[in-house]
Coordinates of C-alpha atoms in Angstrom, one line a residue:
X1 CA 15.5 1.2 -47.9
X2 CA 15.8 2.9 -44.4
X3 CA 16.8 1.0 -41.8
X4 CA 14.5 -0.9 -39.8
X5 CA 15.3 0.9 -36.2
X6 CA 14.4 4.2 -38.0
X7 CA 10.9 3.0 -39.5
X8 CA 9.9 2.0 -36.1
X9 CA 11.4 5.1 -34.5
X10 CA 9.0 7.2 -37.3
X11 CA 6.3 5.4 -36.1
X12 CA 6.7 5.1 -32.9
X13 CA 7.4 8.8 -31.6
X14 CA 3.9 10.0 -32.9
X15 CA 2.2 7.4 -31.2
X16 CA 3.7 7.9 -28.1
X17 CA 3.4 11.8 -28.4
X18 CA -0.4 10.8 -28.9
X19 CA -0.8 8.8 -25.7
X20 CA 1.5 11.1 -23.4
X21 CA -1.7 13.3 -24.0
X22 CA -4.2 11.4 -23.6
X23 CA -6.1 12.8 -20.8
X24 CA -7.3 10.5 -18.2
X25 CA -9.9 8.5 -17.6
X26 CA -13.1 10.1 -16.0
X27 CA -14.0 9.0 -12.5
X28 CA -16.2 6.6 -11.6
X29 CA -19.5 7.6 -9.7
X30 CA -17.8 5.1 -6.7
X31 CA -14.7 7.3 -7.0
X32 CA -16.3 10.2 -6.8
X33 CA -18.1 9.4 -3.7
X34 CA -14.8 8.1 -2.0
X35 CA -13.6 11.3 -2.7
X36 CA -16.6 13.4 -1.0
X37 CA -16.8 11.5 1.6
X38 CA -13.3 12.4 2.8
X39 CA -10.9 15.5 3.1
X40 CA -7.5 16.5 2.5
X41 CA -4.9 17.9 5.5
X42 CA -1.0 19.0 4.8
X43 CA 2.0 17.8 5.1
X44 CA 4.6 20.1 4.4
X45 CA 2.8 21.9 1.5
X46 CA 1.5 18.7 0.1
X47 CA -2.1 18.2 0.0
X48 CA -3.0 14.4 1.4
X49 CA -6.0 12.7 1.0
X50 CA -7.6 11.1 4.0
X51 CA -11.0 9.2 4.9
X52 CA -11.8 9.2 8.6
X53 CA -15.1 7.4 9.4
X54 CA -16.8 7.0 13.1
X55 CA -18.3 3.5 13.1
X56 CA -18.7 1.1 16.0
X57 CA -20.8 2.3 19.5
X58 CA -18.9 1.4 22.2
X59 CA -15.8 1.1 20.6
X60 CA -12.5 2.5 21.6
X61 CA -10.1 0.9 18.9
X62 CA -9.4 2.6 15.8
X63 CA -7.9 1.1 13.1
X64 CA -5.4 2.8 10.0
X65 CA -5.1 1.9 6.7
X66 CA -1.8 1.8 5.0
X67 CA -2.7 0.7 1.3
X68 CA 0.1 -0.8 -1.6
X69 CA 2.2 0.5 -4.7
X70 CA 0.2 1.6 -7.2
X71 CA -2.6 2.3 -6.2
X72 CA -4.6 3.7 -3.4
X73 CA -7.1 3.9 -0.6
X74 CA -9.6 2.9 -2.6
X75 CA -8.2 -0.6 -2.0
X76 CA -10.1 -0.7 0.9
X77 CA -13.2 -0.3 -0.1
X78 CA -15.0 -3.5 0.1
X79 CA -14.2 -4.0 3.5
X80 CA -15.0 -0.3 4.8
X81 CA -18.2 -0.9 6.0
X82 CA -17.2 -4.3 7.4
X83 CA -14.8 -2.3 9.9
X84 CA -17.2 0.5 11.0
X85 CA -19.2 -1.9 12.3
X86 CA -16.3 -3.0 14.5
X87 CA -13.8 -0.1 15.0
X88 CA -14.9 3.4 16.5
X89 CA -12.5 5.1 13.5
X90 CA -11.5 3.8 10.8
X91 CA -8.7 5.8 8.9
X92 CA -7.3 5.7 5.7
X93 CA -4.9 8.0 3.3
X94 CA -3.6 8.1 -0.2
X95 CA 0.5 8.6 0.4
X96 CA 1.7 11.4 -1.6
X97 CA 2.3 10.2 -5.1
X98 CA -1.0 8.4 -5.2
X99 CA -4.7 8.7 -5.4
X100 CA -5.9 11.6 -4.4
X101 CA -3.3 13.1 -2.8
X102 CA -0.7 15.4 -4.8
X103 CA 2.0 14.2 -6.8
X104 CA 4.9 16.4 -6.7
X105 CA 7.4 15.9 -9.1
X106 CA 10.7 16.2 -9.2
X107 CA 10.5 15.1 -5.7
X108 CA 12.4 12.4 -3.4
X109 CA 10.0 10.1 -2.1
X110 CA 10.8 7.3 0.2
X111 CA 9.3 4.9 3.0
X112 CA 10.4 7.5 5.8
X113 CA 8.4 10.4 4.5
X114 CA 5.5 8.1 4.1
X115 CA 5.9 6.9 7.8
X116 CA 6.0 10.6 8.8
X117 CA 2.9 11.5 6.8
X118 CA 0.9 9.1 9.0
X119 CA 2.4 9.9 12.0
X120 CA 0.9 13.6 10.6
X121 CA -1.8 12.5 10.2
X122 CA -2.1 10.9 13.5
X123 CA -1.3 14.1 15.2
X124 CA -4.0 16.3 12.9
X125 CA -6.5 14.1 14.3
X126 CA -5.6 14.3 17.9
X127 CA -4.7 10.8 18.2
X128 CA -1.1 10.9 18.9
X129 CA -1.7 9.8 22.5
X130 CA -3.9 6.8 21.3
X131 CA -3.2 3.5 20.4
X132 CA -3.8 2.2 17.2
X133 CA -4.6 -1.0 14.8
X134 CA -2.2 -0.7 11.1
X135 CA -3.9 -2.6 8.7
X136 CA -1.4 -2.4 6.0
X137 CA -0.6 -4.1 2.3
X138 CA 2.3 -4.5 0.0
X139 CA 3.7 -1.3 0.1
X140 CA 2.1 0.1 2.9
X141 CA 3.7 -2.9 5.2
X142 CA 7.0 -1.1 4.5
X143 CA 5.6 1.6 6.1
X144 CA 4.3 0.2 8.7
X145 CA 7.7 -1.7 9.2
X146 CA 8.7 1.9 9.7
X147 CA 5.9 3.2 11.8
X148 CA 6.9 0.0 13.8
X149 CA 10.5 0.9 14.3
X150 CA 9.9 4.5 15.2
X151 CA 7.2 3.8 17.9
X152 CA 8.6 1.0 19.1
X153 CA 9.5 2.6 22.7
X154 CA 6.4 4.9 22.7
X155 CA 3.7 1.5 22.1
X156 CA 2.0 3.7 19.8
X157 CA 1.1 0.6 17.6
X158 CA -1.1 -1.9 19.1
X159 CA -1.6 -4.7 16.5
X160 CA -0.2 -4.8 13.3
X161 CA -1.7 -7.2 9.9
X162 CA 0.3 -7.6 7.0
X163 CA -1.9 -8.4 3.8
X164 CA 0.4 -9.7 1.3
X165 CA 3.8 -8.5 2.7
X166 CA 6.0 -7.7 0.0
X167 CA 9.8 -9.3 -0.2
X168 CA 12.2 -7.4 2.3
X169 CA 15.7 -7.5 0.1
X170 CA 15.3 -11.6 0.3
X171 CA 14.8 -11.4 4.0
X172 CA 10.7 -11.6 5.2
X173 CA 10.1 -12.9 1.5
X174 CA 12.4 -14.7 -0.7
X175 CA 13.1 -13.1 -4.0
X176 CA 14.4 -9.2 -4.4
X177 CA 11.6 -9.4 -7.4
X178 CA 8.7 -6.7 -6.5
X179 CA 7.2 -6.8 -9.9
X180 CA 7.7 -3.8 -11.3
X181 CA 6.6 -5.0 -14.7
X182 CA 3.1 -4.8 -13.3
X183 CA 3.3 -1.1 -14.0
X184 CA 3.7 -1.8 -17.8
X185 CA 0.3 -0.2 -18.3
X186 CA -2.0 2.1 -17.0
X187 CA -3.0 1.5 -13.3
X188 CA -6.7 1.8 -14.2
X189 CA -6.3 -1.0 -17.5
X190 CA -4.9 -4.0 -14.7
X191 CA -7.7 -7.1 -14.4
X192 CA -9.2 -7.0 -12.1
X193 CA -9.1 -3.7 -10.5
X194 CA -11.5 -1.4 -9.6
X195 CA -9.3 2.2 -10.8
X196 CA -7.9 3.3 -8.6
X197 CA -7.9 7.2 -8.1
X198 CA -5.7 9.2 -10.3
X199 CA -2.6 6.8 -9.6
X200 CA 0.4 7.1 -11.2
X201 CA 0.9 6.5 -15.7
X202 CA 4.0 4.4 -16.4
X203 CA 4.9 6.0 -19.5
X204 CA 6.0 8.8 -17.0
X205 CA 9.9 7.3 -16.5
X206 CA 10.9 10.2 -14.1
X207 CA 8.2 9.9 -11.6
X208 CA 7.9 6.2 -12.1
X209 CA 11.4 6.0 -11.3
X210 CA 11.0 8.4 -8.1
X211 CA 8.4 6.5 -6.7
X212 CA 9.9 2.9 -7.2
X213 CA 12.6 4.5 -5.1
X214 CA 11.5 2.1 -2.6
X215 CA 12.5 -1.6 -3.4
X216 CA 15.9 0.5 -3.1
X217 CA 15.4 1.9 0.3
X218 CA 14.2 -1.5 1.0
X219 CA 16.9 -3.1 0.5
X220 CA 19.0 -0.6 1.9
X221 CA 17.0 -0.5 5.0
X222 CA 16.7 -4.4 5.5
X223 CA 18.2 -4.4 8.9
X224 CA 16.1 -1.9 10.3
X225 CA 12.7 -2.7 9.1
X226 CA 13.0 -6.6 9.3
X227 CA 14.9 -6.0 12.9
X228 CA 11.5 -4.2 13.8
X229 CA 9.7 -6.8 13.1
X230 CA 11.5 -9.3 14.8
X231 CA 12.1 -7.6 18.1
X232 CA 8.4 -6.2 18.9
X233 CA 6.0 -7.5 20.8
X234 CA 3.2 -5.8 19.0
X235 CA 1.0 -8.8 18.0
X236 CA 1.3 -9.7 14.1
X237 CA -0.9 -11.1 11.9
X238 CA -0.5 -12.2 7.8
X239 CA -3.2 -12.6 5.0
X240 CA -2.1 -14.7 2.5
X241 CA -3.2 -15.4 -0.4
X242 CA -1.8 -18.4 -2.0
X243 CA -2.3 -17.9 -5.2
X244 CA -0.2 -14.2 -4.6
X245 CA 2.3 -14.6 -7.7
X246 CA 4.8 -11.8 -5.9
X247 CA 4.9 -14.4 -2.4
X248 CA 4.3 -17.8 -4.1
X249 CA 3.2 -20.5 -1.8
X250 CA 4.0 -22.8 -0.1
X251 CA 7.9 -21.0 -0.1
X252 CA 6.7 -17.5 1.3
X253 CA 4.8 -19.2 4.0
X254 CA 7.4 -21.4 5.0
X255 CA 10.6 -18.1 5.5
X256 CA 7.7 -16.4 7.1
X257 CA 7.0 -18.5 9.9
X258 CA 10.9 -19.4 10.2
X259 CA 11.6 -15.4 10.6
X260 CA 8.6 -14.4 12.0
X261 CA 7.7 -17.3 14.2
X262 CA 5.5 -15.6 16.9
X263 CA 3.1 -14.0 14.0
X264 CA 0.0 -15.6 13.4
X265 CA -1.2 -16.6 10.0
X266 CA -4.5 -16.8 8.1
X267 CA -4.5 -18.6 4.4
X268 CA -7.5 -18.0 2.9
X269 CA -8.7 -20.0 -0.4
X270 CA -6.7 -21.1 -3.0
X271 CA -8.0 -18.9 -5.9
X272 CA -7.0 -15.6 -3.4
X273 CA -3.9 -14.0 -5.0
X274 CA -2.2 -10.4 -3.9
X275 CA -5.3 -8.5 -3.5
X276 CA -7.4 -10.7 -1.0
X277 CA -9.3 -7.3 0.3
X278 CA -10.6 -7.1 -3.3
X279 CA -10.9 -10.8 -4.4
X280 CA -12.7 -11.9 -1.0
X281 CA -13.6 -9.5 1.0
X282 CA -15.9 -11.3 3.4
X283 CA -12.7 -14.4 4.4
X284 CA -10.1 -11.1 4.3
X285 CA -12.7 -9.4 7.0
X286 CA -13.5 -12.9 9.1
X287 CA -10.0 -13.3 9.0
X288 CA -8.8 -9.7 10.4
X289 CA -12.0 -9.8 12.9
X290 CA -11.1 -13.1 14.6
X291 CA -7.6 -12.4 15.0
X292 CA -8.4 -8.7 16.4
X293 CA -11.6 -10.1 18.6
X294 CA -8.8 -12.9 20.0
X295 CA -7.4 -10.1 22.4

C-alpha cells in the first residue's frame, strides 16, 4: 500500500492543476458599469484605474478614496452617491495589484508606491495645489498614514477618516494579526461581499506573497507612519465597527483614544463589523457627513 502522503499528493496535484485554470468569474452588470463609468491614467507604465465624479453645486471640497487589501474601489459603492451630493469630486482608484488596475508580477509593491500613485493621480487631475478629504480603510489607511507623512509640511491633506484602521505593528491597534487567512479563498467567494473587480486568487503564492508585503513594511515603518499620525494637526476621525473581528472592541477603542487622543470617534451599531461602508451604509455616511459638516 502506498503511503498515505503520496495518495493525497496523486490526488491533489490534478485538482489543483484544474483550479489554477479556472478562468474567472464573469462580471457583474454593477461591475461592469463601475468600470465605464471611470478611466484609467499611468503610473510608470502601469495602467490604474480611477473614478472621478463631479457631484455637489457649490462645493469646493473634494474627497479621495483609498480602499483596503483585497479588494477594491468597488468598496465604495454604496456610499458614492451619498458623497456627490456633498463633495464637488469625489475620487477613487484601484492601487496597482487590484481591481481594475494592472497587476504586474514579479513586482515589488509596497505602501510608498501606493502613496506615490495617488499623489499621481492627484497631479493628473490638476489638483496638486488643492486640498483634499482621504477617506481611507484597512489598507488604504496605511497609505494614507503615508500620504500623511509626506505632505505633512505642504497641508495637502485637509481631514483624514480612518474606517476600520488596521493594527500598526501592535502600536494604533493591538495585535500584529492582519488576518491573512481571510485570503484562503477566492476574493469574490467571501460572505458577504459584493466581488470585487478582478482582485487578486490566493492559490497565486508569488503574487500573494508580493502584495502582503505590507504588514512587513508596516511593521518596519511603525515609527514613521504612527509618528504621522500623532504629530498632525489634520483633523481625524474613526469608523468603528464593533463587531470588526481584526480590531475587537472594546480593546481597539480603548489604545486608540490612549494614542490618538485628539481623534474623534464614531461607533456605529453593534452588528457593524470591518466593512461598515458595505454593512450600513446610510450610519457609515451620517457618520462621515456630521463629522465633515462640524468644520
Amino acid at each position: 500500500m502506498k503511503e498515505w502522503w503520496v495518495q493525497v499528493g496523486l490526488l491533489t496535484v490534478p485538482l489543483l492543476a484544474v483550479y489554477l485554470h479556472i478562468p474567472p468569474p464573469k462580471l457583474s452588470p454593477a461591475l461592469l458599469s463601475w468600470r465605464s463609468s471611470g478611466g484609467y491614467f499611468i503610473y510608470k507604465d502601469q495602467n490604474i484605474f480611477y473614478r472621478d465624479s463631479t457631484g455637489a453645486v457649490g462645493s469646493s471640497d473634494i474627497v479621495v478614496l483609498l480602499h483596503g487589501f483585497p479588494t477594491s474601489s468597488y468598496d465604495w459603492c454604496k456610499i458614492w452617491e451619498g458623497l456627490t451630493q456633498r463633495f464637488h469630486r469625489v475620487i477613487a482608484l484601484d492601487f496597482v495589484g487590484f481591481g481594475f488596475s494592472d497587476k504586474p508580477r514579479p513586482h515589488r509593491y509596497s505602501i510608498f508606491e501606493q502613496a506615490s500613485i495617488v499623489e499621481g493621480l492627484v497631479r493628473h487631475l490638476g489638483l496638486h495645489h488643492q486640498r483634499i478629504n482621504l477617506l481611507s480603510h484597512d489598507y488604504g489607511d496605511t497609505v494614507a498614514q503615508e500620504l500623511l507623512h509626506s505632505s505633512l509640511s505642504s497641508d495637502t491633506i485637509c481631514r483624514l477618516i480612518f474606517v476600520s484602521l488596521l493594527p500598526q505593528g501592535g502600536s494604533v491597534g493591538f495585535t500584529d494579526s492582519t488576518s491573512p487567512h481571510r485570503c484562503v479563498l477566492p476574493p469574490e467567494q467571501f460572505p458577504g461581499w459584493a466581488p470585487p473587480a478582478g482582485t487578486i486568487r490566493c492559490v497565486n503564492n508569488r503574487f500573494l506573497f508580493s502584495i502582503l508585503q505590507y504588514i512587513n513594511q508596516r511593521k518596519k515603518h511603525r515609527d514613521r507612519w504612527v509618528g504621522a499620525l500623532m504629530s498632525t494637526s489634520v483633523p481625524l476621525h474613526l469608523i468603528y465597527g464593533p463587531l470588526d473581528p481584526v480590531n475587537p472592541h472594546p480593546e481597539f477603542l480603548q489604545l486608540y483614544k490612549k494614542v490618538l487622543p485628539m481623534s474623534t470617534v464614531s461607533v456605529l451599531d453593534d452588528h457593524i463589523s470591518h466593512y461598515p461602508q458595505l454593512e450600513d451604509p446610510t450610519g457609515f455616511l451620517n457618520a462621515y457627513l456630521n463629522f465633515i459638516n462640524s468644520f
